[in-house]
Amino acid sequence: MIYDFLFELTGSEFLAGLIQSLLPLFLFILPFALFAVWWERKISAHMQDRLGPMRVGWHGWLQTIADILKLLQKEDIVPRDVDKPLFNLAPVLVFMGSYAVFAAIPFSGAFIGSNIDLGLFYIVAVSGIVVASILMAGWASNNKYSLLGAMRSAAQIISYEIPTMIVVVTIVMITGTLNLYTLSEMQTGYFWNWMIFGGPGFGVDKFLFIPLMIIAFFILYISTLAEVNRTPFDIPEAESELVAGYHTEYSGMKFAMFFLAEYANMFAVSAIVSAVFFGGYQSPFGYLGNTLGIEWLIPIEQFFWFTAKGLFFIFVQMWLRWTLPRLRVDQLMALCWKYLIPISFVNLLIVGLITVL
Amino acid sequence: MQEIIENKITESNGVATEEMILNMGPQHPSTHGVLRLELLLEGEIIKKVTPHIGYLHRCFEKHAEAMTYPQVVPYVDRMDYLASMGNEFGYVVAVEKLLDIKVPERVEYIRVIMAELQRIASHLVALGTYGADIGAMTPFLFCFRDREKILHLFEITCGARLLYNYMWVGGLSHDLHPDFIRLTKEFIQYFRPKVVELNELLTNNKIFIERTANIGILPVDVAINYGVSGPMLRGSGFKWDIRRNDPYSIYDRFDFDIPVGQGLMGTVGDSWDRYYVRVLEMEESLKIIEQAIEQIPEGNVSEAIPKRIKPPVGEVYARIENPRGELGYYIISDGTTNPFRVKVRPPSFVNLAVMDELCRGHMVADVIAILGSVDIVLGEVDR
C-alpha cells in the first residue's frame, strides 16, 4: 500500500495521510478533468461531422488548459442581490463533495485514498453533499432559472439515489462487503469472475446471477447518469430551457469549479460502476507482471485497467449525451419511480432468495 | 398587461403559495431570436403565456413606401431570413399581378426550384433547432450540414447565401449557373438518405416522442379561428396548401402530396405532428424540384424585366405558401413608382398568437418544445 511507503518516507502518520489524500487530486482528478473536457469536445465534434478544437496544440489538446487559464484571469463577478456567503461557498462544496468520493475508490491494488469498510455506503453518502451545494448555488444565485434548476436537480438526485442504493444492497447481499477494495479483490483473476458475470466461483448460482446482474448493472448505470446530470437526464442544467440551471450566475473560476466537479463526478460514478460490476482495477486477462515475475508492474497495470474501464464508461456517457434528446422532469421521475425502483426491488428479492438457498 | 404582473397568492391549509412570473427571453437560447415570453407559473405548470414582440422591429412596411418597387425586394429578404427566396417570390408575384405582366417560362421554373430548395433549407433549420431545443445537439449539426449544400447552390446562382435579392419583378437577377442542374440532382441524391437518417436519429427516438407527442395539441377549429397556416395548420390535420388550393406561378403543373398530421404518435395536432409534417414536406419539395428540373425550358430570364415600374392605380393581394405558412402581400398603388402601402401578412406572427392556447397546463420545458414546433422567425414576426 502506498500509505506504508509514504509513512516510511515522511515518518509521520499525519503527513503520510495528507499526501495520500492529496495524491488522487493532483495525480488524477485535475489531469483527468482537463483531458475529459477536451475529449468530450473532440468526441462530440466527430459525432457531428466537425473537427472540434484544432488550433491549440496537436488536435487542440491544450485547449482546456488555455480555457482554464482564461477562466483564472476572469473577473470574479458576484451579482449584487445574491446571498454572498452561500454563493461563494457552493462551488467549493460541490467540488469537495465530488472529490471526497475519490477517497474510497481503489485506483489500484496499492493505491486507495482510504480503505474504509463502508466504502460504497460512504460514496453514496458523500455525493449527497453535491446535492446540497447545488441547491445552495441555485438558491443563493437569486435567479429564477437557477432556482428551478436547483430544485429539479435536488429532486432528481434524491430520487435516483434510491435505485442506486438498492443495487448496492443487492451486491452487498452477494459479496457481503461494502469495501470497494475487498470487492475488487474478490473479482480478481479473469473477467468471468466479475460481478456482471455472476462473481467469483463456479456454482449454479453464478449462472442464475448473470441475467440479474445485467439488469442491476443497467439500473445502476442509468441512475448514475441521472446523478451526474448527464443527458438524457441533464434537466437541471438544460441549456436550452434553463440556460445553465444552477450555475447560470457563476463566472470565472467559480464556474470552473462546477465544471471540474461535473467531470470529476463523471469519473467517480464510472469508477463505481466498474468497481462493482467490472472488477474495478482487475485485469480481465491476468497480469503481465505475474507472467514476467515483475512485482512492481502489477499496480501499474491495475491502474491502467482501472482508468481504461472508467474512460470507457465515460465514453458511453458522452456517446449518449450527443445522441439522445432530454427527458422532461416529470418523465424523469416517472422512469425512476415507475420502472427503476420496482425492477431493482424485484431484482433484490430474487438475488436474496438465491443467496439464501 | 397589468393584471398578470401581480402575483396571485393562494392560501390552502395555511400554506401560502405564490405564482411565479418567469421571463423567458429576449436573451434566451431557445426563443429563436429576440422573443420575450412572460410565463405565469404555478410550480412548473404554465398558467398563462404572453408573448412580447417588437425587439426586431425595423419599420419594413413604412420603409417600403419610400422605395420604388424594385428597391423593396432586398427588404423583403430580411423578413423571414430563413426563407428569403419565398419572401421575394411572394412580393414579385404580387407586383406582377398588379402590373399584369407575364414572366417567361424559364423564370417560373427557376423560381419554383429556388422556392422549394429554400423550403427544404428552412425546414432543416426548423427541425434541427427543434432537436436542439429538446436537447439533441447532433441532429442540429447534421441539419445544418445539409442546409449548407443548399446555400451553396444559392451562392453559385446569385452570390449570396442568406439574403439573395434574386427574384426581380418580371425576372431574375441571374440565370442559373451552368453547374446548377447537375449539382441540384446530386443534392437530391445525397439528401434522400439524410432524411431517413434524421428520422432514425430524432423523429422516431423514444425520448423525442415522449417530449413532443401529446404536447401542445392544436385542434383544427382553434387553428382555423386563429388563422394559423402552413405546417402548423396541416399538422392539425387540415389539408390546406396555397400551392394546391390557390395555385400561383406554375404550381398546378407539379405532382406532389400535401402531408397532414395524423396523430401517429399521439393526438392529431400535437408538436410531433407539426414536426413530422415538415419532414414529409421536405420529401415533397424534392419531388417538385425533380419534376421542375426535368421540364425546365431554355429562355432569357431578364427579357421581361420592366425598365420602369409604374403600376396603375389599384390594389392587389397575393399570397404564397412560405415554409412557415401563408405569406400574403397587400399592395396599394397610387400610380407612382413607389408603392402607397405594402402590408404583409406574416405567417410567423399569426402562428405565434396561438402560443398561449397551446401552452396552458403544460410545463416550462414544454414551452420550448411548443415554441420550436411553431417555428417562428422573429425577423418576420416584427418586420
XYZ file of C-alpha atoms in Angstrom:
740
model
C 0.000 0.000 0.000
C 1.080 3.476 -0.815
C 0.384 4.638 2.713
C 3.121 2.444 4.182
C 5.541 3.746 1.614
C 4.626 7.335 2.427
C 4.838 6.616 6.132
C 8.353 5.269 5.733
C 9.287 8.246 3.601
C 7.935 11.007 5.849
C 7.945 9.279 9.180
C 4.728 10.977 10.193
C 1.245 9.492 10.114
C -0.316 12.864 9.559
C 1.902 13.811 6.637
C 1.537 10.397 5.057
C -2.246 10.623 5.333
C -2.285 14.141 3.958
C -0.111 13.337 0.977
C -2.040 10.194 0.307
C -5.320 12.049 0.283
C -3.982 14.777 -1.979
C -2.484 12.358 -4.491
C -5.714 11.448 -6.268
C -6.456 15.136 -6.731
C -3.165 16.117 -8.292
C -2.291 12.841 -9.940
C -5.671 12.058 -11.231
C -8.701 14.337 -10.982
C -7.180 17.551 -12.268
C -5.377 15.990 -15.230
C -8.372 13.832 -15.895
C -10.829 16.731 -15.887
C -8.577 18.640 -18.253
C -8.395 15.644 -20.506
C -12.074 14.772 -20.326
C -13.243 18.234 -21.317
C -11.067 18.110 -24.404
C -12.101 14.545 -25.061
C -15.758 15.376 -24.849
C -15.327 18.223 -27.279
C -13.498 16.010 -29.711
C -15.981 13.159 -29.391
C -18.963 15.434 -29.863
C -17.256 17.081 -32.807
C -16.520 13.830 -34.570
C -20.033 12.567 -33.915
C -21.363 15.723 -35.503
C -19.149 15.831 -38.562
C -16.955 18.576 -37.171
C -13.322 18.768 -36.176
C -13.614 20.347 -32.762
C -10.688 22.263 -31.255
C -7.749 22.108 -33.646
C -5.640 25.187 -33.033
C -4.101 24.929 -29.582
C -1.584 22.126 -29.643
C -1.851 18.897 -31.611
C -5.544 18.472 -32.470
C -6.291 21.080 -29.840
C -5.207 19.030 -26.850
C -4.038 22.148 -24.996
C -7.395 23.834 -25.475
C -8.670 23.069 -21.973
C -5.504 24.377 -20.389
C -5.946 27.575 -22.348
C -9.559 27.716 -21.206
C -8.587 27.218 -17.576
C -6.012 29.997 -17.869
C -8.691 32.227 -19.342
C -11.107 31.389 -16.549
C -8.442 32.092 -13.939
C -7.849 35.552 -15.346
C -11.502 36.437 -15.485
C -13.084 38.898 -13.152
C -14.904 37.176 -10.337
C -18.369 38.604 -10.769
C -20.673 38.388 -7.793
C -24.115 39.752 -8.693
C -25.486 42.378 -6.341
C -28.509 40.571 -4.989
C -27.006 37.172 -4.290
C -26.649 35.613 -0.882
C -22.890 36.155 -0.734
C -21.724 33.564 1.820
C -23.730 30.760 0.242
C -22.890 31.916 -3.256
C -19.180 31.726 -2.507
C -19.398 28.516 -0.546
C -21.351 26.490 -3.090
C -18.624 25.941 -5.709
C -16.168 24.899 -3.032
C -18.629 22.475 -1.505
C -19.631 20.974 -4.805
C -16.030 20.299 -5.637
C -15.393 18.963 -2.157
C -18.332 16.591 -2.472
C -17.186 15.152 -5.738
C -13.578 14.984 -4.612
C -14.407 13.260 -1.351
C -15.872 10.385 -3.321
C -12.417 9.551 -4.651
C -11.161 8.821 -1.145
C -12.809 5.406 -1.115
C -12.172 4.459 -4.722
C -9.342 1.983 -5.221
C -7.242 3.183 -8.129
C -5.170 0.043 -7.999
C -4.350 -2.665 -5.510
C -1.730 -0.438 -3.917
C -3.374 2.929 -4.205
C -6.558 3.748 -2.382
C -7.222 7.006 -0.575
C -8.783 5.386 2.442
C -9.506 1.706 2.728
C -12.709 2.033 4.738
C -15.095 -0.847 5.221
C -18.162 1.206 4.421
C -16.720 2.349 1.092
C -19.795 2.083 -1.098
C -22.013 3.496 1.592
C -19.631 6.362 2.160
C -19.605 7.229 -1.523
C -23.382 7.364 -1.758
C -23.499 9.472 1.392
C -20.821 11.917 0.370
C -22.303 12.520 -3.045
C -25.243 13.978 -1.146
C -23.033 16.985 -0.460
C -23.158 17.692 -4.148
C -26.947 17.955 -3.986
C -26.786 20.273 -1.040
C -24.313 22.551 -2.740
C -26.263 22.586 -5.993
C -29.329 23.649 -4.037
C -27.187 26.228 -2.288
C -25.926 27.591 -5.576
C -29.401 27.752 -7.056
C -30.910 29.434 -4.055
C -28.082 31.871 -3.436
C -27.984 32.997 -7.071
C -31.346 34.703 -6.581
C -32.240 33.820 -10.140
C -35.433 32.066 -11.112
C -33.776 29.861 -13.690
C -31.093 28.826 -11.229
C -33.678 28.092 -8.586
C -35.710 25.941 -10.957
C -32.562 24.126 -11.992
C -31.502 23.533 -8.421
C -34.913 22.286 -7.341
C -35.047 19.908 -10.275
C -31.547 18.746 -9.522
C -32.306 18.030 -5.900
C -35.473 16.127 -6.777
C -33.672 14.165 -9.436
C -30.611 13.201 -7.468
C -32.553 12.210 -4.394
C -34.908 10.014 -6.422
C -32.113 8.322 -8.261
C -30.228 7.537 -5.107
C -32.897 5.011 -4.240
C -32.325 2.603 -7.143
C -28.592 3.131 -6.711
C -28.825 2.117 -3.078
C -30.973 -0.910 -3.862
C -28.489 -2.116 -6.433
C -25.689 -1.584 -3.943
C -27.593 -3.611 -1.376
C -28.068 -6.345 -3.973
C -24.340 -6.505 -4.473
C -23.727 -6.489 -0.752
C -26.069 -9.456 -0.341
C -23.928 -11.470 -2.717
C -20.480 -10.352 -1.678
C -21.044 -9.495 1.961
C -18.847 -6.414 1.805
C -19.204 -2.700 1.220
C -15.488 -2.217 0.940
C -14.611 -1.399 -2.639
C -11.094 -2.709 -2.218
C -12.301 -6.080 -0.976
C -14.950 -6.083 -3.667
C -12.341 -5.523 -6.347
C -10.039 -8.130 -4.862
C -12.863 -10.669 -4.913
C -13.216 -10.227 -8.649
C -9.596 -10.977 -9.356
C -8.439 -13.477 -11.915
C -10.156 -13.419 -15.246
C -13.141 -11.480 -16.485
C -15.577 -14.288 -15.728
C -15.018 -13.548 -12.091
C -16.509 -10.082 -12.464
C -19.824 -9.416 -10.783
C -21.533 -8.803 -14.117
C -20.734 -12.424 -14.914
C -22.036 -13.656 -11.592
C -18.974 -13.098 -9.438
C -16.214 -15.494 -8.449
C -16.832 -19.194 -8.013
C -18.461 -21.647 -10.375
C -21.674 -22.735 -8.644
C -25.162 -22.916 -10.087
C -25.916 -19.538 -8.561
C -23.247 -17.896 -10.727
C -25.289 -18.610 -13.812
C -28.515 -17.607 -12.104
C -26.904 -14.320 -11.167
C -25.824 -13.352 -14.674
C -29.179 -12.011 -16.003
C -29.931 -10.398 -12.648
C -26.552 -8.727 -12.576
C -27.006 -7.392 -16.083
C -30.320 -5.843 -15.063
C -28.724 -4.452 -11.924
C -25.886 -3.011 -13.955
C -28.253 -1.189 -16.290
C -30.206 0.213 -13.362
C -27.046 1.389 -11.666
C -25.686 2.915 -14.844
C -28.900 4.794 -15.625
C -29.159 6.037 -12.056
C -25.592 7.235 -12.023
C -26.192 9.044 -15.302
C -29.031 10.855 -13.608
C -26.928 11.581 -10.562
C -24.235 13.306 -12.555
C -26.818 15.226 -14.604
C -25.820 13.891 -17.969
C -28.089 13.674 -20.990
C -30.762 12.326 -21.202
C -31.023 13.428 -17.590
C -29.296 16.801 -17.814
C -32.502 18.537 -16.867
C -31.025 20.674 -14.053
C -28.644 22.372 -16.451
C -30.731 22.053 -19.623
C -29.068 24.802 -21.578
C -31.970 25.241 -23.980
C -34.539 25.600 -21.216
C -32.892 26.916 -18.097
C -29.876 28.491 -19.824
C -27.457 26.751 -17.487
C -29.527 25.954 -14.440
C -27.886 26.352 -11.080
C -24.608 27.787 -12.356
C -26.074 30.491 -14.599
C -24.789 33.273 -12.374
C -21.317 31.889 -11.850
C -18.356 33.047 -13.818
C -14.605 32.666 -13.884
C -13.031 30.175 -11.546
C -16.223 29.508 -9.627
C -17.827 28.308 -12.802
C -14.738 26.232 -13.471
C -15.203 24.586 -10.078
C -18.682 23.417 -11.082
C -17.331 22.254 -14.372
C -14.461 20.411 -12.761
C -16.807 18.839 -10.237
C -19.053 17.625 -13.017
C -16.217 15.857 -14.773
C -14.805 14.512 -11.527
C -18.263 13.157 -10.759
C -18.463 11.524 -14.134
C -15.314 9.627 -13.439
C -16.383 8.809 -9.900
C -19.604 7.135 -10.986
C -17.868 5.342 -13.829
C -15.326 4.076 -11.327
C -18.078 2.859 -9.023
C -19.820 1.046 -11.853
C -16.596 -0.594 -12.925
C -15.607 -1.450 -9.346
C -18.959 -3.014 -8.572
C -19.642 -4.894 -11.784
C -16.495 -4.974 -13.840
C -13.807 -5.955 -11.427
C -12.587 -2.466 -10.603
C -8.873 -2.328 -11.222
C -8.612 -6.033 -12.021
C -7.278 -7.011 -15.375
C -9.604 -9.175 -17.494
C -6.767 -11.419 -18.690
C -4.346 -11.777 -15.795
C -1.238 -9.700 -15.313
C 1.878 -9.269 -17.342
C 3.710 -8.645 -14.074
C 2.843 -12.153 -12.855
C 3.992 -13.740 -16.083
C 7.250 -11.838 -16.164
C 7.724 -12.044 -12.433
C 7.970 -8.300 -12.016
C 6.146 -7.464 -8.811
C 6.004 -3.691 -9.183
C 4.392 -3.865 -12.614
C 1.108 -5.202 -11.255
C -0.162 -1.995 -9.557
C 0.674 -0.040 -12.682
C -1.246 -2.500 -14.813
C -4.118 -2.310 -12.366
C -4.099 1.456 -12.587
C -4.155 1.174 -16.346
C -7.160 -1.159 -16.318
C -8.973 0.985 -13.824
C -8.513 4.093 -15.962
C -9.416 2.239 -19.128
C -12.665 0.969 -17.673
C -13.507 4.376 -16.246
C -12.810 6.059 -19.545
C -14.895 3.517 -21.391
C -17.920 4.277 -19.259
C -17.295 7.981 -19.656
C -17.173 7.464 -23.387
C -20.564 5.783 -23.203
C -21.870 8.730 -21.206
C -20.639 11.134 -23.844
C -21.968 8.964 -26.623
C -25.415 9.017 -25.033
C -25.201 12.728 -24.474
C -24.557 13.507 -28.107
C -27.189 11.120 -29.373
C -30.223 11.459 -27.172
C -32.635 14.298 -26.529
C -33.513 15.297 -22.999
C -36.357 13.953 -20.902
C -38.807 16.222 -19.171
C -38.610 16.461 -15.416
C -41.822 14.540 -14.708
C -40.903 11.835 -17.228
C -37.578 11.524 -15.478
C -39.309 10.972 -12.174
C -41.728 8.531 -13.766
C -38.835 6.498 -15.147
C -37.281 6.332 -11.708
C -40.353 5.587 -9.613
C -42.362 3.512 -12.043
C -39.644 1.389 -13.572
C -36.223 1.511 -11.964
C -37.243 1.210 -8.326
C -39.747 -1.651 -8.750
C -37.403 -3.565 -11.042
C -34.494 -3.142 -8.691
C -36.635 -4.279 -5.757
C -37.692 -7.420 -7.558
C -34.103 -7.964 -8.537
C -33.085 -7.575 -4.907
C -35.693 -10.106 -3.783
C -34.651 -12.713 -6.320
C -30.982 -12.263 -5.529
C -31.844 -12.557 -1.841
C -33.700 -15.811 -2.447
C -30.849 -17.269 -4.455
C -28.323 -16.286 -1.812
C -30.399 -17.789 0.997
C -30.979 -21.005 -0.860
C -50.931 43.757 -19.137
C -51.089 44.930 -15.570
C -53.260 42.154 -14.184
C -50.745 39.445 -14.915
C -47.852 41.345 -13.381
C -49.467 40.917 -9.990
C -48.678 37.622 -8.382
C -51.652 35.750 -7.163
C -51.212 34.362 -3.697
C -53.460 31.475 -2.801
C -53.724 30.037 0.638
C -54.716 26.499 1.334
C -54.273 24.686 4.622
C -52.467 27.706 5.957
C -49.727 27.447 3.361
C -49.399 30.415 1.063
C -48.298 29.505 -2.414
C -47.239 32.146 -4.838
C -47.412 32.122 -8.591
C -44.130 32.874 -10.211
C -43.559 35.045 -13.233
C -40.715 33.890 -15.376
C -39.393 35.987 -18.197
C -38.205 33.771 -20.971
C -36.135 35.871 -23.297
C -35.370 38.118 -25.081
C -31.914 36.741 -24.284
C -32.746 33.083 -24.117
C -31.173 30.376 -26.260
C -34.429 28.723 -27.230
C -36.703 31.579 -28.135
C -35.325 31.553 -31.678
C -34.376 35.188 -31.603
C -35.438 38.120 -29.527
C -38.811 36.961 -28.378
C -39.853 37.509 -24.798
C -42.334 35.131 -23.284
C -43.846 36.088 -19.994
C -44.775 32.884 -18.242
C -47.064 32.768 -15.280
C -46.154 29.638 -13.394
C -47.624 27.642 -10.614
C -44.701 25.471 -9.685
C -43.624 24.355 -13.109
C -47.124 24.395 -14.601
C -47.930 27.162 -17.066
C -50.964 29.246 -16.245
C -50.554 31.829 -18.940
C -48.127 32.796 -21.684
C -47.840 36.325 -23.005
C -45.514 36.786 -25.965
C -43.900 40.214 -26.147
C -42.618 41.106 -29.573
C -41.076 44.099 -31.261
C -37.413 43.726 -30.382
C -36.559 43.286 -34.051
C -38.978 45.807 -35.492
C -37.433 47.588 -38.467
C -40.384 49.505 -39.878
C -40.327 47.472 -43.047
C -43.828 48.362 -44.135
C -43.356 52.096 -43.669
C -39.923 51.911 -45.202
C -41.301 50.264 -48.326
C -43.424 53.331 -49.017
C -40.293 55.378 -49.569
C -38.834 52.944 -52.079
C -39.506 52.196 -55.686
C -40.970 48.773 -56.361
C -37.694 47.002 -57.225
C -35.947 48.565 -54.248
C -38.297 46.799 -51.856
C -37.046 43.341 -52.849
C -33.881 43.376 -50.698
C -36.013 44.475 -47.772
C -38.436 41.601 -48.010
C -35.415 39.280 -47.863
C -34.860 40.415 -44.327
C -38.269 39.460 -43.002
C -38.194 35.696 -42.863
C -34.455 35.483 -43.236
C -34.513 31.706 -43.319
C -36.783 31.723 -46.349
C -35.732 34.800 -48.296
C -36.487 33.227 -51.659
C -40.056 32.673 -50.559
C -40.430 36.270 -49.432
C -39.171 37.561 -52.753
C -41.395 35.135 -54.585
C -44.469 36.453 -52.826
C -43.549 40.062 -53.429
C -42.784 39.695 -57.127
C -45.927 37.646 -57.661
C -47.920 40.462 -56.069
C -46.291 43.224 -58.090
C -46.563 41.245 -61.312
C -50.224 40.739 -60.591
C -50.531 44.494 -60.102
C -48.675 45.195 -63.337
C -50.453 42.350 -65.089
C -47.311 41.067 -66.781
C -46.359 37.547 -67.643
C -42.853 36.276 -66.975
C -41.003 33.783 -69.181
C -41.471 30.083 -68.507
C -37.862 29.593 -67.538
C -38.190 32.240 -64.860
C -41.216 30.498 -63.382
C -39.404 27.187 -63.244
C -36.291 28.666 -61.671
C -38.424 30.470 -59.113
C -40.172 27.274 -58.160
C -36.885 25.374 -57.859
C -35.442 28.120 -55.685
C -38.517 28.367 -53.511
C -38.604 24.629 -52.931
C -34.881 24.455 -52.178
C -35.464 27.287 -49.768
C -38.321 25.380 -48.188
C -36.033 22.429 -47.556
C -33.340 24.713 -46.135
C -35.840 26.451 -43.907
C -37.371 23.215 -42.682
C -33.900 21.859 -41.975
C -33.266 24.781 -39.659
C -36.669 24.309 -38.071
C -36.161 20.600 -37.471
C -32.554 20.939 -36.380
C -33.189 23.706 -33.897
C -36.207 21.821 -32.662
C -33.977 18.886 -31.872
C -31.529 21.207 -30.160
C -34.337 22.687 -28.086
C -35.296 19.230 -26.915
C -31.663 18.573 -26.052
C -30.336 16.626 -29.030
C -27.457 18.643 -30.383
C -26.279 16.239 -33.062
C -29.318 16.365 -35.388
C -28.964 20.129 -35.295
C -25.493 19.982 -36.771
C -26.485 17.296 -39.246
C -29.304 19.505 -40.493
C -27.026 22.496 -40.833
C -24.523 20.381 -42.727
C -27.212 19.531 -45.285
C -28.538 23.074 -45.389
C -25.047 24.206 -46.273
C -25.326 22.289 -49.551
C -28.459 24.236 -50.453
C -26.854 27.520 -49.506
C -24.010 26.578 -51.793
C -26.480 26.143 -54.652
C -27.851 29.606 -53.943
C -24.381 31.005 -53.706
C -23.330 29.793 -57.144
C -26.574 31.156 -58.532
C -26.655 34.664 -57.156
C -23.610 35.109 -54.937
C -25.470 35.392 -51.653
C -26.122 32.756 -49.036
C -28.893 34.227 -46.957
C -30.320 37.434 -48.435
C -30.397 36.972 -52.172
C -32.169 39.830 -53.964
C -32.559 37.205 -56.672
C -36.142 37.374 -57.865
C -36.884 40.648 -59.519
C -40.176 41.972 -60.755
C -40.556 40.354 -64.158
C -37.480 38.172 -63.990
C -34.403 37.135 -62.111
C -31.108 38.839 -61.367
C -29.044 35.978 -62.825
C -29.644 32.935 -64.938
C -28.719 29.556 -63.461
C -25.082 28.653 -63.130
C -24.037 26.038 -65.750
C -23.385 23.546 -62.938
C -26.622 24.224 -61.114
C -28.738 21.454 -62.602
C -26.049 18.839 -62.066
C -25.390 19.954 -58.508
C -29.080 20.018 -57.686
C -29.509 16.480 -58.983
C -26.539 15.443 -56.868
C -28.083 17.163 -53.892
C -31.358 15.283 -54.312
C -29.413 12.021 -54.495
C -27.477 12.998 -51.413
C -30.383 14.311 -49.428
C -32.925 11.493 -49.636
C -30.899 9.141 -47.358
C -30.269 12.033 -44.994
C -33.994 12.352 -44.311
C -34.011 8.681 -43.372
C -31.045 9.339 -41.120
C -32.858 12.218 -39.450
C -35.883 10.009 -38.875
C -33.759 7.313 -37.305
C -31.800 9.702 -35.144
C -34.520 12.029 -33.966
C -38.044 11.525 -35.307
C -38.533 8.018 -34.013
C -36.417 8.420 -30.914
C -38.394 7.295 -27.887
C -37.376 10.239 -25.772
C -38.132 12.681 -28.558
C -41.603 11.195 -28.954
C -42.116 11.368 -25.196
C -41.244 15.019 -25.264
C -43.337 16.029 -28.275
C -46.286 13.670 -28.679
C -49.458 14.933 -26.971
C -47.712 18.212 -26.193
C -49.255 21.452 -27.385
C -52.262 19.960 -29.118
C -53.830 22.366 -31.592
C -57.362 21.293 -32.574
C -58.210 22.123 -36.139
C -61.074 24.505 -35.279
C -58.851 26.525 -32.945
C -56.186 26.600 -35.640
C -58.620 27.984 -38.191
C -60.038 30.527 -35.756
C -56.567 31.855 -35.070
C -55.760 31.998 -38.791
C -52.874 29.596 -38.367
C -51.393 28.398 -41.636
C -48.619 26.322 -43.103
C -47.217 23.205 -41.440
C -48.979 24.148 -38.213
C -52.404 24.007 -39.824
C -51.530 20.857 -41.742
C -50.175 19.359 -38.569
C -53.662 19.731 -37.119
C -54.940 17.542 -39.926
C -56.355 20.169 -42.262
C -55.284 19.774 -45.863
C -54.602 23.356 -46.852
C -51.736 24.424 -49.006
C -51.785 27.573 -51.129
C -49.703 25.785 -53.731
C -52.615 23.440 -54.277
C -55.679 25.353 -53.087
C -54.904 28.697 -54.716
C -52.102 27.904 -57.155
C -49.731 30.703 -58.039
C -46.879 30.663 -60.522
C -46.798 27.192 -62.113
C -47.502 25.005 -59.095
C -50.535 23.489 -60.769
C -48.186 21.616 -63.129
C -46.459 19.536 -60.496
C -47.456 16.357 -58.859
C -46.942 16.389 -55.103
C -48.751 15.367 -51.954
C -49.778 17.566 -49.090
C -48.808 15.789 -45.889
C -51.076 16.322 -42.910
C -50.743 15.372 -39.283
C -52.269 12.031 -38.475
C -51.524 11.694 -34.799
C -49.188 8.764 -35.403
C -47.502 9.083 -32.019
C -50.200 10.854 -30.050
C -53.082 13.143 -30.828
C -53.632 14.863 -34.150
C -52.183 18.345 -33.969
C -49.529 17.762 -31.337
C -45.972 19.010 -31.611
C -44.739 15.752 -33.075
C -47.273 16.009 -35.892
C -46.168 19.533 -36.736
C -42.592 18.349 -36.730
C -43.324 15.352 -38.900
C -45.320 17.353 -41.435
C -42.147 19.355 -42.056
C -40.112 16.200 -42.532
C -42.593 14.919 -45.098
C -42.785 18.292 -46.808
C -39.072 18.170 -47.491
C -39.644 14.974 -49.456
C -42.469 16.602 -51.391
C -40.267 19.573 -52.186
C -37.658 17.196 -53.539
C -40.319 15.726 -55.825
C -41.253 19.173 -57.110
C -37.624 20.084 -57.727
C -37.052 16.850 -59.629
C -40.026 17.496 -61.885
C -39.085 21.127 -62.418
C -35.533 20.208 -63.365
C -36.829 17.755 -65.926
C -39.194 20.239 -67.503
C -37.172 23.449 -67.328
C -37.137 25.220 -70.729
C -34.438 27.427 -72.208
C -35.004 31.137 -72.307
C -33.903 34.572 -71.259
C -34.530 35.293 -67.622
C -34.304 39.070 -67.840
C -36.251 39.859 -71.010
C -39.484 40.675 -69.178
C -37.976 42.916 -66.510
C -39.658 46.306 -66.987
C -37.409 49.320 -67.334
C -39.583 51.387 -65.088
C -42.228 50.024 -62.813
C -45.224 52.288 -62.542
C -48.299 50.222 -61.923
C -51.780 51.608 -62.500
C -53.810 52.841 -59.557
C -55.208 49.876 -57.714
C -54.611 47.310 -55.085
C -53.623 43.674 -55.028
C -53.367 40.827 -52.593
C -51.175 37.901 -53.471
C -50.321 35.001 -51.252
C -47.865 32.188 -51.474
C -47.027 29.163 -49.359
C -43.898 30.061 -47.482
C -42.196 27.377 -45.372
C -43.938 28.816 -42.334
C -47.362 29.283 -43.843
C -49.377 31.716 -45.832
C -47.324 34.776 -46.717
C -49.526 37.479 -48.151
C -48.686 40.865 -49.638
C -51.296 43.557 -49.872
C -50.001 46.350 -52.072
C -51.806 49.589 -52.880
C -50.577 51.566 -55.841
C -51.342 55.241 -56.345
C -49.916 55.256 -59.838
C -46.436 56.434 -58.904
C -43.181 54.490 -58.848
C -43.409 53.958 -55.119
C -45.998 51.723 -53.505
C -48.550 53.628 -51.482
C -48.771 50.862 -48.946
C -47.228 47.442 -48.516
C -48.897 45.296 -45.907
C -47.518 41.892 -45.160
C -49.434 39.015 -43.684
C -46.598 37.206 -41.954
C -47.244 33.554 -41.123
C -44.950 33.506 -38.076
C -46.730 36.430 -36.464
C -50.132 34.831 -36.870
C -48.891 31.427 -35.763
C -47.242 32.886 -32.677
C -50.584 34.207 -31.454
C -51.720 30.699 -30.636
C -48.870 30.134 -28.113
C -50.981 30.823 -25.036
C -53.637 28.389 -26.208
C -51.033 25.684 -26.752
C -49.004 26.123 -23.587
C -51.599 26.294 -20.830
C -51.385 23.398 -18.442
C -48.029 22.241 -19.715
C -44.654 22.589 -18.010
C -41.847 25.082 -18.548
C -39.855 22.565 -20.543
C -42.830 22.108 -22.853
C -42.892 25.797 -23.754
C -39.609 25.196 -25.535
C -40.983 22.124 -27.261
C -44.091 24.005 -28.374
C -42.307 27.149 -29.478
C -39.926 25.058 -31.542
C -42.816 23.315 -33.256
C -44.481 26.649 -34.036
C -41.233 27.593 -35.770
C -41.171 31.358 -35.759
C -38.661 33.718 -37.271
C -38.538 36.929 -35.337
C -37.468 38.932 -38.344
C -40.847 38.182 -39.819
C -42.858 38.497 -36.628
C -41.585 42.021 -36.020
C -40.723 43.101 -39.571
